[in-house]
Coordinates of C-alpha atoms and ligand atoms in Angstrom, one line a residue:
X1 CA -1.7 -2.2 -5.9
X2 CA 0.0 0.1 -8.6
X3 CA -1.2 3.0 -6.8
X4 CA -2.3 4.2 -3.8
X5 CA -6.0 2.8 -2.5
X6 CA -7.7 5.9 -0.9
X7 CA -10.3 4.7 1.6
X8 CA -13.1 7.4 2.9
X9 CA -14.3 6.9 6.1
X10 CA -18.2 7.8 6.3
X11 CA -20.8 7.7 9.2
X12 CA -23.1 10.5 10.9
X13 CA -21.2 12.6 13.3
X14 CA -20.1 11.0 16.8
X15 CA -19.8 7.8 14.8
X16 CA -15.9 7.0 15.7
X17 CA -14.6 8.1 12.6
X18 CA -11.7 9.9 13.9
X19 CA -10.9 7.2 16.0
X20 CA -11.1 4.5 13.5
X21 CA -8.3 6.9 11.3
X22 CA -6.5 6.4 15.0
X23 CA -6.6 3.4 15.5
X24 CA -5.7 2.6 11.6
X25 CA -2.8 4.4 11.5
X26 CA -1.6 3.5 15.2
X27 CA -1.2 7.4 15.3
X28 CA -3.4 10.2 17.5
X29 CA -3.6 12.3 14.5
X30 CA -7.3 13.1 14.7
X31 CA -9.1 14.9 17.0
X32 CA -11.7 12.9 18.8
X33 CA -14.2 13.9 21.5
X34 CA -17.9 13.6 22.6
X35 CA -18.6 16.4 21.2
X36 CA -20.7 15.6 17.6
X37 CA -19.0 17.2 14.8
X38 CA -15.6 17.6 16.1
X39 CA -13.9 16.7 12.3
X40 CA -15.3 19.9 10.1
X41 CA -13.0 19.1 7.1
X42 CA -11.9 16.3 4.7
X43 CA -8.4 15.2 6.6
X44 CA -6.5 12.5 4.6
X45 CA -3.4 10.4 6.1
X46 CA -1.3 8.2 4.8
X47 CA -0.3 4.7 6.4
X48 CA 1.0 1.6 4.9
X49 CA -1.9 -1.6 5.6
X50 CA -0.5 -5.0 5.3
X51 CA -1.0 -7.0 2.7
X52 CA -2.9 -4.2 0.9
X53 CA 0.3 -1.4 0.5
X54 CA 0.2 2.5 0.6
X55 CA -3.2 4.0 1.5
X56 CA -4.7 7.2 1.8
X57 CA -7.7 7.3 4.9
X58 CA -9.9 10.5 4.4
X59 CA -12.0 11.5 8.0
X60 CA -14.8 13.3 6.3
X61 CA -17.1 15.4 8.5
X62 CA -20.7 13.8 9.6
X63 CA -22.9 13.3 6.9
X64 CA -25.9 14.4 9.2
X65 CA -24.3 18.0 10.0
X66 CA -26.8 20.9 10.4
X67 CA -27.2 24.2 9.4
X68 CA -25.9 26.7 6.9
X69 CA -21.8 25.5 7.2
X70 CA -23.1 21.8 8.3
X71 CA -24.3 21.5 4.8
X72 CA -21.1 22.8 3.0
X73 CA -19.6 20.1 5.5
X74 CA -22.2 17.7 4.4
X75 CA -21.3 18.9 0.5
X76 CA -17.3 18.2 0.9
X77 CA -17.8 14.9 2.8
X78 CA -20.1 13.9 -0.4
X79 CA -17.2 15.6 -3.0
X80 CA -14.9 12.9 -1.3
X81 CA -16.6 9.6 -2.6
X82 CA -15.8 10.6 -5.8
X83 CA -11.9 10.7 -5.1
X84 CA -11.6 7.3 -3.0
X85 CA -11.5 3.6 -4.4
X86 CA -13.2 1.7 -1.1
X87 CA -15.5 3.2 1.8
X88 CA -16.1 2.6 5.0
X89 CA -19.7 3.2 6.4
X90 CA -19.8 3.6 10.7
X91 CA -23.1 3.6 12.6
X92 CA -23.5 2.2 15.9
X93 CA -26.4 1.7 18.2
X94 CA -27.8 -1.8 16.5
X95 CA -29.7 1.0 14.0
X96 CA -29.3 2.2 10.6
X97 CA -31.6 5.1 9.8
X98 CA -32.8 6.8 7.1
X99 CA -29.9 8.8 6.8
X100 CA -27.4 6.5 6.7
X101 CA -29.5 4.0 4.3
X102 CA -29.7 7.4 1.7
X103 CA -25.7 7.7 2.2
X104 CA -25.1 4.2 1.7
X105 CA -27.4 4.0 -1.6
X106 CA -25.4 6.9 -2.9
X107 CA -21.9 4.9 -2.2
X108 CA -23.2 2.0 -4.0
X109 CA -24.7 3.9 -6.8
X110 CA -21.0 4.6 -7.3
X111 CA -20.0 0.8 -6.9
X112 CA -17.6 2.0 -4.5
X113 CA -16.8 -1.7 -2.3
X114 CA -18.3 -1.0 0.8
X115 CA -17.4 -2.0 5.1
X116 CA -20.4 -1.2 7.1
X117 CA -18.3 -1.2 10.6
X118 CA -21.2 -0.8 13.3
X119 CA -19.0 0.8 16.3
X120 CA -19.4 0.7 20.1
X121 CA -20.5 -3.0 20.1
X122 CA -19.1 -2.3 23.4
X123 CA -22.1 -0.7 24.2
X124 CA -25.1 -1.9 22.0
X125 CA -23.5 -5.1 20.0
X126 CA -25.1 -5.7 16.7
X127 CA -28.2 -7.5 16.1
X128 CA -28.8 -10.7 14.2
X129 CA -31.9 -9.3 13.0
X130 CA -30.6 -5.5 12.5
X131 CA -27.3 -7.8 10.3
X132 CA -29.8 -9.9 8.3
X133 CA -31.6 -6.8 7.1
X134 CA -28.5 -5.1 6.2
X135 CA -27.2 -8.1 4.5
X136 CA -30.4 -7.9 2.3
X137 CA -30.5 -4.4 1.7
X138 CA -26.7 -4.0 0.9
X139 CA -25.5 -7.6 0.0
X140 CA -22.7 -6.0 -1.7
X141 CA -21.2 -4.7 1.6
X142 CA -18.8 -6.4 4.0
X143 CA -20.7 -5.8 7.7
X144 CA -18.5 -5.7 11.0
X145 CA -19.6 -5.5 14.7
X146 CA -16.8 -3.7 16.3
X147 CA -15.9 -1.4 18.5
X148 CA -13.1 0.7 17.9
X149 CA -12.6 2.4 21.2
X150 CA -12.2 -0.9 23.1
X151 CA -9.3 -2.0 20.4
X152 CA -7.4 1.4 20.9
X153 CA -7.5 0.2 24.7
X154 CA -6.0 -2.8 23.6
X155 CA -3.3 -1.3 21.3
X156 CA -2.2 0.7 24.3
X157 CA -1.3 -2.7 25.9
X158 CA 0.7 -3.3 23.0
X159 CA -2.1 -5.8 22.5
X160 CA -0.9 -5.9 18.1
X161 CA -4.1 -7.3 16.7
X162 CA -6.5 -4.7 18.1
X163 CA -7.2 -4.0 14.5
X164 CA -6.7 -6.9 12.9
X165 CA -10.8 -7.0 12.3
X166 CA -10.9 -4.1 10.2
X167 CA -7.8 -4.8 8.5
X168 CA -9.0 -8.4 7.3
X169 CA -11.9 -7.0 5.9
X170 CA -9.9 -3.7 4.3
X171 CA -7.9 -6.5 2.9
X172 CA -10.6 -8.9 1.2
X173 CA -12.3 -6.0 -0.2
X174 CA -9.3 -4.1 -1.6
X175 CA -8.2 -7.6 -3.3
X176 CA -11.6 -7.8 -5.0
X177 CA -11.5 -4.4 -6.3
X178 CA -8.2 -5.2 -7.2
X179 CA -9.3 -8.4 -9.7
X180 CA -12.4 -6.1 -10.8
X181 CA -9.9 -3.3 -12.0
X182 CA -7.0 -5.4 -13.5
X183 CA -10.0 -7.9 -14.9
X184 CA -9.4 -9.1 -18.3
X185 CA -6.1 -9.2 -19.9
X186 CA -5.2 -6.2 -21.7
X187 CA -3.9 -8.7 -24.5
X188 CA -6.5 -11.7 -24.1
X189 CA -7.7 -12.6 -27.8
X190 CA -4.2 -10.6 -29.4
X191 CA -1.4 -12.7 -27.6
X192 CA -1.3 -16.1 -26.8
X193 CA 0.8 -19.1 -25.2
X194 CA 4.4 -19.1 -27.5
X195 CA 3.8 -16.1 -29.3
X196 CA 6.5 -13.2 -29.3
X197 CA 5.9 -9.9 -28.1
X198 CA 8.2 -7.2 -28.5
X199 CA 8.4 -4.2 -26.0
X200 CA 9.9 -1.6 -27.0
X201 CA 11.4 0.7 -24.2
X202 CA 13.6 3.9 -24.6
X203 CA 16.1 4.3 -22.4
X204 CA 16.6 8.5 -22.6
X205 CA 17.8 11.0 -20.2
X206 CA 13.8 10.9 -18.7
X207 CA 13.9 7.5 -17.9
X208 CA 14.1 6.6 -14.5
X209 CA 17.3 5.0 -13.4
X210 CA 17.7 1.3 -12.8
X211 CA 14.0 0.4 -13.7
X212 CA 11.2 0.5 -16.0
X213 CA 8.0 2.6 -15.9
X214 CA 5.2 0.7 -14.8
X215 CA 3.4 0.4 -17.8
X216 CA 6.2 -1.3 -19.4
X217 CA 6.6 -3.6 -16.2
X218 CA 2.7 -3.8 -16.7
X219 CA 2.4 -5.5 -20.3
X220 CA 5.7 -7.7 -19.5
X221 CA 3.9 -9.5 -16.7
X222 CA 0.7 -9.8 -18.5
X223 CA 2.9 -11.7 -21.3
X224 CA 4.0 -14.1 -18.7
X225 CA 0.9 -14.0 -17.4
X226 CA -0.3 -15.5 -20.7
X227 CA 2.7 -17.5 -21.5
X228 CA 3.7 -15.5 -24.3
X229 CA 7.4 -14.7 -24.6
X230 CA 8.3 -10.4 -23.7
X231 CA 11.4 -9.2 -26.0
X232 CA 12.6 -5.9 -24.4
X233 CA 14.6 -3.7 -26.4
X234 CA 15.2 0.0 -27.5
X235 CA 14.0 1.2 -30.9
X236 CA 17.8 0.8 -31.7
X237 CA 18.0 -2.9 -31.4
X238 CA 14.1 -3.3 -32.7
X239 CA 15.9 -4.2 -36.6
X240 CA 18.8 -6.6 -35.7
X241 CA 15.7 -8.4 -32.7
X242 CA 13.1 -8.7 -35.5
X243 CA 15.2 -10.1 -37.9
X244 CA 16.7 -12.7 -35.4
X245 CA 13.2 -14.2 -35.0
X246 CA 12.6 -17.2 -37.1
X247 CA 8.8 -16.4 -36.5
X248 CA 7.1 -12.7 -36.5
X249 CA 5.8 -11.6 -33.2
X250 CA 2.4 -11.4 -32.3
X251 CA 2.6 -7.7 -31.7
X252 CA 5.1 -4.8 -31.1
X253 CA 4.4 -2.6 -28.4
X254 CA 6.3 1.4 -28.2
X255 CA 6.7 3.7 -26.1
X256 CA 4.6 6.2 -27.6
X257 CA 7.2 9.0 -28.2
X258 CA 9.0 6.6 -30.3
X259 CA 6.1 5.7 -32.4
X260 CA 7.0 7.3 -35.9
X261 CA 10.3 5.9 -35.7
X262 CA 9.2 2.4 -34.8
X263 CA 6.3 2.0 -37.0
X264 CA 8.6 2.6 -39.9
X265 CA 11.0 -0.4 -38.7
X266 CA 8.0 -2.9 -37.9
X267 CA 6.8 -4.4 -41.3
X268 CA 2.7 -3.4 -41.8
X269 CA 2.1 -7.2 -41.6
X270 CA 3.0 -7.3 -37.5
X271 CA 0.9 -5.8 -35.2
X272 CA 1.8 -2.5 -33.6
X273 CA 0.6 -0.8 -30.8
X274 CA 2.0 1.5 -27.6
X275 CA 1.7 1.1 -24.2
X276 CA -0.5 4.1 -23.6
X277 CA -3.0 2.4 -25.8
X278 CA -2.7 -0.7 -23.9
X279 CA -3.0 1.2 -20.0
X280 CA -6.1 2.9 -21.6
X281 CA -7.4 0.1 -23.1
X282 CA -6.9 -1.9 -19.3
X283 CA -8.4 1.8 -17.3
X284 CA -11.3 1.8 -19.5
X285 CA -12.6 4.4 -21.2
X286 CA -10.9 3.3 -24.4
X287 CA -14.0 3.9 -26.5
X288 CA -14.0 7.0 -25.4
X289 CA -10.8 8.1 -25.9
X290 CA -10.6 6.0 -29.8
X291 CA -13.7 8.5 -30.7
X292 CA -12.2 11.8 -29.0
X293 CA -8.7 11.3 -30.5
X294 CA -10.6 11.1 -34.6
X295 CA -12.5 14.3 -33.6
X296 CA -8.6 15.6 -33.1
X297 CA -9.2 15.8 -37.2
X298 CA -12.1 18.6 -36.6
X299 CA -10.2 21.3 -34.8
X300 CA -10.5 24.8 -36.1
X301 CA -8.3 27.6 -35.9
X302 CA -8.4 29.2 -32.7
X303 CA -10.2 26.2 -30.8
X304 CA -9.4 26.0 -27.5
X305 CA -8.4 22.4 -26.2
X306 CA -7.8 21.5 -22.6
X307 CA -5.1 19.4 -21.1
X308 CA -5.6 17.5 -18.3
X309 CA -2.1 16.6 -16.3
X310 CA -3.2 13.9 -13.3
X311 CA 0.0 14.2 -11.7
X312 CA 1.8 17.2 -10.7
X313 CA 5.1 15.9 -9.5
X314 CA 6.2 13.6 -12.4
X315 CA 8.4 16.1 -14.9
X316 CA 8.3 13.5 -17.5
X317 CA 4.5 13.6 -18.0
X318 CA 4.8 17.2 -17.4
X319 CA 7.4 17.8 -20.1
X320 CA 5.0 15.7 -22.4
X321 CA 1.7 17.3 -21.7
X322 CA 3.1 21.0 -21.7
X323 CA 5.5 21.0 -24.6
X324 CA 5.6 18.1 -26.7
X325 CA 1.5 17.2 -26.9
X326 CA 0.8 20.9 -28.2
X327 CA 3.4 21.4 -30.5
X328 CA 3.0 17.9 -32.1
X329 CA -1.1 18.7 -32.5
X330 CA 0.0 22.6 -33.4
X331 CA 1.8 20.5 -36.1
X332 CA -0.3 18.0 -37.5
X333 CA -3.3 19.7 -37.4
X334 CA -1.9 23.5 -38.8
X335 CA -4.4 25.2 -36.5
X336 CA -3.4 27.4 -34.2
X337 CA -4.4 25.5 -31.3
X338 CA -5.0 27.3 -27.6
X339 CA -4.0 25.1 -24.6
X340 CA -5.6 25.5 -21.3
X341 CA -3.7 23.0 -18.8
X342 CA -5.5 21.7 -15.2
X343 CA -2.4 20.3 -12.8
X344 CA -3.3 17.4 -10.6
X345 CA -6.7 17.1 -9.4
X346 CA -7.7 20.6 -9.6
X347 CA -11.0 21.6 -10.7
X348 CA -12.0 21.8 -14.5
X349 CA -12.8 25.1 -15.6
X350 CA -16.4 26.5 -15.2
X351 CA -17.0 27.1 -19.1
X352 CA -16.1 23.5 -20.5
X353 CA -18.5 24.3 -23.3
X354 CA -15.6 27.1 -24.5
X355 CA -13.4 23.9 -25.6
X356 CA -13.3 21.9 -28.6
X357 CA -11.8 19.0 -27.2
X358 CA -9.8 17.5 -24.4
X359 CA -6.7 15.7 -23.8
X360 CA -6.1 13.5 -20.6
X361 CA -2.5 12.3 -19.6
X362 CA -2.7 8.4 -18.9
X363 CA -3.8 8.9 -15.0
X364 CA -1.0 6.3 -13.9
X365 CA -0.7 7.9 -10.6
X366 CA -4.4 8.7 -9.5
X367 CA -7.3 6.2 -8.9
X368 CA -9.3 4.9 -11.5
X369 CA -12.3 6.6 -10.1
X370 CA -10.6 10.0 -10.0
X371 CA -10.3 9.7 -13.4
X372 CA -13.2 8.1 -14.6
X373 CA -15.3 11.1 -12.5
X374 CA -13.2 13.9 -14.4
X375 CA -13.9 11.8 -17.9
X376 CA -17.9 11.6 -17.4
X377 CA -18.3 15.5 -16.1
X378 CA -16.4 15.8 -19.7
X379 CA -18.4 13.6 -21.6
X380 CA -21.7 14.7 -19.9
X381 CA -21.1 18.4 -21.3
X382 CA -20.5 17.0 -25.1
X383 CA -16.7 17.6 -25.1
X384 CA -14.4 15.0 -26.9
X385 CA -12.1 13.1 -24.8
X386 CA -8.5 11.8 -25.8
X387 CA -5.4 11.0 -24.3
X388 CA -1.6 11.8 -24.3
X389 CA -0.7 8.5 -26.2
X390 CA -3.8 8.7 -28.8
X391 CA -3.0 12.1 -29.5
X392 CA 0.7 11.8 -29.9
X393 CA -0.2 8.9 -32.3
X394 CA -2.9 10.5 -34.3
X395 CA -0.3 13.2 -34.3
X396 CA 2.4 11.1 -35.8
X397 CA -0.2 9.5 -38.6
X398 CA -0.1 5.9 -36.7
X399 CA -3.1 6.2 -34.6
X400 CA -5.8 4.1 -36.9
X401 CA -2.7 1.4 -36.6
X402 CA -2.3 0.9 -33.1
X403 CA -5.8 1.3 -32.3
X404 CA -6.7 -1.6 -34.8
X405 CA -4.6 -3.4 -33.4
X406 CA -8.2 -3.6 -30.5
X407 CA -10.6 -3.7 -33.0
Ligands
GTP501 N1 -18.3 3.4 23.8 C1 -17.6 3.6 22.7 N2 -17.3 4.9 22.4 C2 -16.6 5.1 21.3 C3 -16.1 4.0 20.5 N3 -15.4 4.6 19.4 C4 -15.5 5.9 19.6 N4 -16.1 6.2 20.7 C5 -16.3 7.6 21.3 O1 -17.3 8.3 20.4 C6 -17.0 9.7 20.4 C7 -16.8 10.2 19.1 O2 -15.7 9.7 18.5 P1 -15.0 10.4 17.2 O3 -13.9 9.5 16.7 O4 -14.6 11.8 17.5 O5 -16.2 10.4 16.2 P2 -16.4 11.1 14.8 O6 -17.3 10.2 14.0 O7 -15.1 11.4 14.2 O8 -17.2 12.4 15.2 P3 -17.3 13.8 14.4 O9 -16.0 14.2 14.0 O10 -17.9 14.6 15.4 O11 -18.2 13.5 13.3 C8 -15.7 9.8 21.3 O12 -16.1 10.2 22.6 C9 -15.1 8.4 21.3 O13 -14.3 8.2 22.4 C10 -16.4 2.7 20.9 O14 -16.1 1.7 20.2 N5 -17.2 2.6 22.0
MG502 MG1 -14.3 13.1 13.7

């Protein structure tokens, strides 16, 4: 996984929930008692899973809570499918009421993959008949008869598997999620088995040291992937590598800072593209970005356009979104342009209807469905959506020729 999977754990209150995060993270992080609606909050926790990497668990509060707060409660555990990649449903008590059929409908509406764990088999084990049903109403879903207090016993004996159960099926629904996201190949139909591609990559002072960012990483494995042959150089060597080809590559990919530079060394004939384009042609939303980036040619004067950071530690992306993105579209478009800027995953600002357009950094380090929940509350209020690389192209005059290079 490139990024972290957030998993959400769901279930009415007194479910196990708590202990579940327990038991997942071999920690006693989170309270648990007998007492329904002992978790009141959204509590997230990190822990490494094997064979599926760094993941986030989020105990939400029960989804049945009462009363004034119980709702608010009920209104943040709901807030939290829209930040996680995979849930996990618990009920117990071979039953699966109205309640939990609603909340499981609203999980799938958001083709979030789905574990229904049915706890405390220790007490009431599940039902052939009860699992048949659920298999038919939810055949999406993975199902599990478990009980988690019984494996936390076990753990406690240093018995190591305890979990194993849950982890399996953690495991065989975060690897299909996995081939649903990565799906196609970014370069399918562009690239193929012999052909040369050339990667450009700028090694400045921003670059990390001893590596390549992953979108570089990204596109040289999807070569090999396809049997084509990766070039890497900087924008430098692009002149002295082209010319030592007896054949022209398939495509040139640049970083996208670097695109002016490089589209005037790569002859109009060979392909061009940056790897911004590619990551958002592989997230999705490429449409929508492609049509938000030529309404980039509508600003007015004054307009106010909003820029939407996903990260908040990475300086690079900072540096980009902050400085270089508004002076380049102050610049090509000769509008005085006003920037609003929304760090991380806070909340977008009430009055989205005040701005013309907005720009969204390339979400490398936050799940696809963060993202693609921030893009549709955008595109459901009518405003234009690009992104850092589109704009920085359209800015430098070669957008229409690395977005052809997907048409
Ligand atoms: N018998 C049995 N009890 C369990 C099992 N798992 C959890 N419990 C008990 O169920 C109760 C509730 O567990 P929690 O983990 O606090 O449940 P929760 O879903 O987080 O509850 P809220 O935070 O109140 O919504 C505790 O008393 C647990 O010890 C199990 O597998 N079998
Ligand atoms: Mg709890």
């Amino acid at each position: 996984m490139a990024q972290e999977l957030h998993i959400g754990i769901f279930g009415k209150r007194n479910q196990g929930k708590s202990s579940l995060i327990n038991l997942l993270t071999g920690q006693s992080t989170a309270i648990v008692s007998e007492m329904p609606g002992t978790t009141t909050d959204p509590v997230r926790k990190s822990c490494e899973i094997f064979g599926i990497g760094k993941c986030v668990l989020v105990d939400t509060a029960g989804f049945d809570d009462e009363g004034e707060v119980g709702r608010l409660r009920v209104e943040k555990t709901r807030a939290v499918a829209d930040r996680i990649d995979l849930a996990v449903l618990l009920f117990s008590g071979d039953t699966f009421d109205a309640a939990e059929q609603e909340f499981a409908g609203f999980l799938q509406q958001r083709a979030l993959p789905m574990l229904l764990l049915h706890n405390k088999a220790d007490r009431t084990p599940l039902s052939d008949s009860c699992r048949v049903w659920l298999q038919q109403l939810f055949p999406t879903a993975a199902l599990l008869d478990f009980s988690v207090e019984k494996a936390l016993e076990e753990r406690e004996g240093l018995e190591e598997d305890a979990a194993l159960p849950v982890f399996e099926k953690l495991r065989a629904l975060a690897s299909a999620l996995e081939k649903r996201n990565t799906g196609a190949s970014v370069l399918d139909g562009i690239v193929s088995a012999g052909d040369a591609v050339v990667l450009v990559c700028p090694i400045d002072s921003q670059a990390p040291r001893d590596r390549l960012i992953l979108p570089q990483v990204m596109m040289a494995r999807q070569c090999l992937d396809l049997h084509a042959l990766p070039l890497l150089c900087q924008v430098e060597e692009l002149s002295a590598l082209l010319s030592s080809l007896h054949r022209s590559p398939a495509l040139v990919i640049t970083d996208s800072q670097a695109f002016r530079q490089v589209s005037a060394l790569v002859p109009a004939s060979i392909p061009l593209t940056g790897f911004s384009l590619c990551m958002a042609r592989g997230k999705g939303h490429f449409e929508t970005y492609v049509a938000g980036t030529r309404h980039l040619t509508r600003l007015q004067e004054d307009d106010k356009v909003l820029i939407l950071e996903s990260c908040t530690h990475q300086v690079n992306c900072q540096d980009i979104g902050r400085v270089k993105l508004p002076a380049a579209l102050r610049r090509a478009t000769g509008k005085n342009l006003r920037f609003t800027f929304v760090a991380g995953l806070d909340p977008l600002p009430d009055k989205l209807h005040d701005f013309a357009m907005a720009v969204q950094c390339g979400g490398c380090m936050v799940s696809d469905r963060q993202l693609s929940a921030r893009i549709e509350l955008l595109c459901s209020a009518g405003i234009p959506v690009s992104n850092y690389g589109m704009a920085l192209a359209w800015a430098n005059g070669i957008f229409e020729r690395a977005v052809s290079v997907f048409e």
